Tab-separated table of C-alpha atoms in Angstrom:
chain	number	residue	atom	x	y	z
A	613	LEU	CA	-27.504	-184.301	-151.113
A	614	ALA	CA	-25.742	-182.053	-153.582
A	615	LYS	CA	-23.081	-179.625	-152.419
A	616	THR	CA	-23.628	-175.963	-153.202
A	617	THR	CA	-21.253	-173.055	-153.762
A	618	GLN	CA	-22.313	-169.431	-153.418
A	619	PRO	CA	-20.483	-166.135	-152.876
A	620	ILE	CA	-19.630	-165.410	-149.268
A	621	SER	CA	-20.844	-161.821	-149.438
A	622	MET	CA	-22.453	-159.230	-151.702
A	623	ASP	CA	-23.141	-155.509	-151.426
A	624	SER	CA	-25.996	-153.613	-153.015
A	625	TYR	CA	-27.851	-150.329	-152.747
A	626	GLU	CA	-31.471	-149.688	-152.002
A	627	GLY	CA	-33.728	-149.968	-155.016
A	628	GLN	CA	-31.373	-152.179	-157.007
A	629	GLU	CA	-32.071	-155.690	-158.206
A	630	VAL	CA	-29.845	-158.294	-156.579
A	631	ASN	CA	-28.959	-161.617	-158.141
A	632	ILE	CA	-27.277	-164.315	-156.073
A	633	THR	CA	-25.986	-167.302	-157.993
A	634	CYS	CA	-25.523	-170.756	-156.537
A	635	SER	CA	-23.531	-173.554	-158.184
A	636	HIS	CA	-24.595	-177.167	-157.716
A	637	ASN	CA	-22.758	-179.208	-160.334
A	638	ASN	CA	-23.739	-182.618	-158.966
A	639	ILE	CA	-27.443	-181.979	-158.606
A	640	ALA	CA	-29.481	-185.170	-158.916
A	641	THR	CA	-32.521	-185.718	-161.080
A	642	ASN	CA	-34.937	-185.637	-158.153
A	643	ASP	CA	-33.343	-182.680	-156.358
A	644	TYR	CA	-35.143	-179.397	-155.805
A	645	ILE	CA	-33.458	-176.037	-155.247
A	646	THR	CA	-34.565	-174.109	-152.192
A	647	TRP	CA	-33.532	-170.724	-150.837
A	648	TYR	CA	-33.790	-169.588	-147.236
A	649	GLN	CA	-33.223	-166.150	-145.720
A	650	GLN	CA	-31.879	-165.586	-142.227
A	651	PHE	CA	-31.769	-162.361	-140.239
A	652	PRO	CA	-29.446	-162.013	-137.243
A	653	SER	CA	-30.698	-163.844	-134.153
A	654	GLN	CA	-33.592	-165.395	-136.053
A	655	GLY	CA	-34.207	-168.752	-137.639
A	656	PRO	CA	-34.030	-169.225	-141.405
A	657	ARG	CA	-37.139	-168.401	-143.406
A	658	PHE	CA	-38.208	-170.171	-146.588
A	659	ILE	CA	-38.117	-167.855	-149.606
A	660	ILE	CA	-38.644	-169.901	-152.741
A	661	GLN	CA	-38.213	-173.350	-154.249
A	662	GLY	CA	-37.969	-174.591	-157.818
A	663	TYR	CA	-37.052	-177.525	-160.015
A	664	LYS	CA	-36.437	-175.983	-163.434
A	665	THR	CA	-36.937	-172.833	-165.536
A	666	LYS	CA	-38.372	-169.933	-163.553
A	667	VAL	CA	-40.371	-169.613	-160.374
A	668	THR	CA	-41.734	-166.338	-159.041
A	669	ASN	CA	-43.530	-165.424	-155.849
A	670	GLU	CA	-44.269	-162.201	-154.016
A	671	VAL	CA	-40.762	-162.043	-152.578
A	672	ALA	CA	-38.326	-163.278	-155.231
A	673	SER	CA	-37.713	-165.064	-158.490
A	674	LEU	CA	-35.657	-168.166	-159.036
A	675	PHE	CA	-34.007	-168.824	-162.372
A	676	ILE	CA	-32.774	-172.324	-163.176
A	677	PRO	CA	-31.067	-173.061	-166.523
A	678	ALA	CA	-31.767	-176.197	-168.480
A	679	ASP	CA	-28.738	-178.109	-167.139
A	680	ARG	CA	-29.762	-177.224	-163.535
A	681	LYS	CA	-26.119	-176.988	-162.460
A	682	SER	CA	-26.682	-173.508	-161.105
A	683	SER	CA	-29.525	-171.284	-160.008
A	684	THR	CA	-30.000	-167.572	-159.432
A	685	LEU	CA	-32.090	-165.970	-156.745
A	686	SER	CA	-33.313	-162.572	-157.862
A	687	LEU	CA	-34.513	-159.973	-155.360
A	688	PRO	CA	-36.226	-157.019	-157.074
A	689	ARG	CA	-35.637	-153.503	-155.720
A	690	VAL	CA	-33.994	-154.421	-152.430
A	691	SER	CA	-34.420	-152.360	-149.293
A	692	LEU	CA	-32.330	-152.087	-146.147
A	693	SER	CA	-34.511	-154.756	-144.545
A	694	ASP	CA	-33.298	-157.299	-147.110
A	695	THR	CA	-29.881	-157.292	-145.432
A	696	ALA	CA	-29.533	-160.919	-144.364
A	697	VAL	CA	-27.808	-164.218	-145.075
A	698	TYR	CA	-29.217	-166.167	-148.016
A	699	TYR	CA	-28.782	-169.937	-148.194
A	700	CYS	CA	-29.077	-172.099	-151.280
A	701	LEU	CA	-30.029	-175.719	-150.569
A	702	VAL	CA	-30.255	-178.598	-153.002
A	703	GLY	CA	-31.896	-181.882	-152.236
A	704	ASP	CA	-34.977	-183.992	-152.534
A	705	ILE	CA	-36.693	-183.038	-149.318
A	706	ARG	CA	-39.746	-184.994	-150.326
A	707	ARG	CA	-37.891	-188.280	-150.596
A	708	SER	CA	-35.246	-187.825	-147.938
A	709	ASN	CA	-37.887	-188.430	-145.317
A	710	THR	CA	-35.659	-187.219	-142.531
A	711	GLY	CA	-36.197	-183.471	-142.715
A	712	LYS	CA	-32.493	-182.993	-143.110
A	713	LEU	CA	-31.721	-179.649	-144.694
A	714	ILE	CA	-28.059	-179.135	-145.574
A	715	PHE	CA	-26.996	-175.513	-145.254
A	716	GLY	CA	-23.719	-174.121	-146.571
A	717	GLN	CA	-22.174	-170.890	-145.342
A	718	GLY	CA	-24.644	-168.782	-147.265
A	719	THR	CA	-24.293	-165.370	-148.883
A	720	THR	CA	-24.319	-162.335	-146.647
A	721	LEU	CA	-26.134	-159.554	-148.497
A	722	GLN	CA	-25.503	-156.027	-147.250
A	723	VAL	CA	-27.895	-153.415	-148.613
A	724	LYS	CA	-26.657	-149.847	-148.290
A	725	PRO	CA	-28.690	-146.636	-148.372
B	438	GLU	CA	-43.885	-165.001	-137.537
B	439	THR	CA	-43.724	-168.749	-138.065
B	440	GLY	CA	-45.720	-169.762	-135.014
B	441	VAL	CA	-42.738	-171.710	-133.691
B	442	THR	CA	-41.464	-170.583	-130.314
B	443	GLN	CA	-38.365	-171.554	-128.359
B	444	SER	CA	-37.254	-171.095	-124.772
B	445	PRO	CA	-35.150	-169.803	-123.260
B	446	THR	CA	-33.839	-167.168	-125.655
B	447	HIS	CA	-30.400	-167.141	-124.046
B	448	LEU	CA	-28.633	-169.497	-121.674
B	449	ILE	CA	-25.221	-169.691	-120.026
B	450	LYS	CA	-23.852	-173.010	-118.740
B	451	THR	CA	-20.498	-174.327	-117.659
B	452	ARG	CA	-18.601	-177.230	-119.122
B	453	GLY	CA	-19.876	-180.609	-117.957
B	454	GLN	CA	-23.379	-179.416	-117.137
B	455	GLN	CA	-26.582	-180.576	-118.791
B	456	VAL	CA	-29.082	-178.380	-120.624
B	457	THR	CA	-32.662	-178.723	-121.873
B	458	LEU	CA	-33.964	-176.504	-124.636
B	459	ARG	CA	-37.639	-176.309	-125.515
B	460	CYS	CA	-39.610	-175.770	-128.680
B	461	SER	CA	-43.291	-175.324	-129.347
B	462	SER	CA	-44.302	-176.172	-132.891
B	463	GLN	CA	-47.199	-174.833	-134.896
B	464	SER	CA	-50.448	-176.544	-134.077
B	465	GLY	CA	-50.898	-179.547	-136.335
B	466	HIS	CA	-47.205	-179.913	-137.123
B	467	ASN	CA	-46.215	-183.448	-136.173
B	468	THR	CA	-42.622	-183.176	-137.348
B	469	VAL	CA	-39.844	-181.252	-135.637
B	470	SER	CA	-36.161	-180.972	-136.497
B	471	TRP	CA	-33.340	-179.504	-134.448
B	472	TYR	CA	-30.297	-177.681	-135.805
B	473	GLN	CA	-27.103	-176.302	-134.313
B	474	GLN	CA	-25.717	-173.093	-135.783
B	475	ALA	CA	-22.219	-171.996	-134.813
B	476	LEU	CA	-21.283	-168.363	-135.272
B	477	GLY	CA	-20.762	-167.509	-138.938
B	478	GLN	CA	-21.864	-170.949	-140.144
B	479	GLY	CA	-25.027	-172.380	-141.592
B	480	PRO	CA	-27.299	-174.535	-139.432
B	481	GLN	CA	-26.261	-178.178	-138.993
B	482	PHE	CA	-28.937	-180.876	-138.722
B	483	ILE	CA	-29.002	-182.658	-135.351
B	484	PHE	CA	-32.088	-184.887	-135.607
B	485	GLN	CA	-35.751	-185.028	-136.495
B	486	TYR	CA	-38.721	-186.337	-134.561
B	487	TYR	CA	-41.929	-187.544	-136.152
B	488	ARG	CA	-44.893	-188.597	-134.052
B	489	GLU	CA	-42.709	-188.735	-130.943
B	490	GLU	CA	-40.014	-190.969	-132.421
B	491	GLU	CA	-36.587	-190.098	-133.774
B	492	ASN	CA	-36.706	-190.258	-137.549
B	493	GLY	CA	-33.226	-189.259	-138.668
B	494	ARG	CA	-30.011	-188.054	-137.118
B	495	GLY	CA	-27.066	-185.979	-138.197
B	496	ASN	CA	-23.445	-186.329	-137.159
B	497	PHE	CA	-23.908	-185.553	-133.470
B	498	PRO	CA	-22.887	-187.742	-130.497
B	499	PRO	CA	-25.420	-189.560	-128.285
B	500	ARG	CA	-25.148	-186.903	-125.577
B	501	PHE	CA	-27.487	-184.917	-127.853
B	502	SER	CA	-30.945	-186.364	-127.335
B	503	GLY	CA	-34.495	-185.261	-127.807
B	504	LEU	CA	-38.114	-185.771	-126.969
B	505	GLN	CA	-41.314	-184.890	-128.762
B	506	PHE	CA	-44.657	-184.655	-126.982
B	507	PRO	CA	-48.233	-185.054	-128.261
B	508	ASN	CA	-48.974	-181.381	-127.649
B	509	TYR	CA	-46.582	-180.266	-130.465
B	510	SER	CA	-43.797	-179.396	-128.048
B	511	SER	CA	-40.323	-180.888	-128.041
B	512	GLU	CA	-37.038	-180.808	-126.164
B	513	LEU	CA	-33.378	-180.957	-127.022
B	514	ASN	CA	-31.167	-182.273	-124.232
B	515	VAL	CA	-27.408	-181.995	-124.220
B	516	ASN	CA	-25.372	-183.767	-121.558
B	517	ALA	CA	-21.767	-183.182	-120.531
B	518	LEU	CA	-21.592	-179.812	-122.212
B	519	GLU	CA	-18.412	-178.881	-124.047
B	520	LEU	CA	-17.138	-175.458	-125.008
B	521	ASP	CA	-17.816	-176.228	-128.686
B	522	ASP	CA	-21.495	-176.697	-127.907
B	523	SER	CA	-21.796	-172.914	-127.730
B	524	ALA	CA	-24.131	-172.060	-130.599
B	525	LEU	CA	-27.605	-171.012	-131.660
B	526	TYR	CA	-29.985	-173.971	-131.436
B	527	LEU	CA	-32.901	-173.881	-133.827
B	528	CYS	CA	-35.983	-175.998	-134.035
B	529	ALA	CA	-38.068	-176.263	-137.178
B	530	SER	CA	-41.496	-177.798	-137.574
B	531	SER	CA	-43.460	-178.977	-140.567
B	532	PRO	CA	-46.905	-180.484	-141.122
B	533	GLY	CA	-45.477	-183.877	-141.989
B	534	LEU	CA	-42.515	-185.802	-143.264
B	535	ALA	CA	-40.745	-184.686	-146.398
B	536	GLU	CA	-42.520	-181.350	-146.534
B	537	GLU	CA	-40.844	-178.827	-148.768
B	538	THR	CA	-40.968	-176.076	-146.168
B	539	GLN	CA	-39.779	-176.100	-142.582
B	540	TYR	CA	-40.774	-173.317	-140.221
B	541	PHE	CA	-37.975	-172.231	-137.932
B	542	GLY	CA	-38.189	-170.750	-134.476
B	543	PRO	CA	-36.005	-167.830	-133.354
B	544	GLY	CA	-33.518	-170.122	-131.637
B	545	THR	CA	-31.862	-170.411	-128.241
B	546	ARG	CA	-28.399	-168.922	-127.864
B	547	LEU	CA	-26.317	-171.229	-125.641
B	548	LEU	CA	-22.973	-170.168	-124.222
B	549	VAL	CA	-20.807	-172.768	-122.512
B	550	LEU	CA	-18.032	-171.432	-120.293
């Protein structure tokens, strides 16, 4: 499974748009890009997944350029409750068949009032 | 809420003891994975169970073992506890193998003294 690199931490203010970029230079053809969110003392929660171009759901958008060597999670108009750790994962969950998700250190997002 | 519950929420053990952690998956989810999350780190995959059999294992010694039961519950057992076993233990369930989304429980915080 491909290794990912993301910033250790980011700060933002309420109401701003936040973009977290993840690098995955050795992504494989069959790999998907998945983002999870984790609040303190809770388990990670699935946010969004994509393969290429743009994916949007009610929580976030995921932008993936044509070469797929990076991806950007976009959180529109963040609030204090978006303060959490965000993990970027790359892999072909569907083919791995073992349920193995590989988490890095994640990006700690601090939203300030 | 993911519908995945874990017990106990917190636990204190001493080195050399044995511990059993429990997880109740969502109804209908026949796949469960266990993760260990040390403070400040991302979750690390321990193993996965599918239809009551181990279906993949991470880089953890044999003293980490598990069981899965027909009623969508599962256990993680750790023998001969070491200080480094202190962590948050997470279980995650999914409807089947290679599902794109895993649903995590809130975790059990284990402290080994």
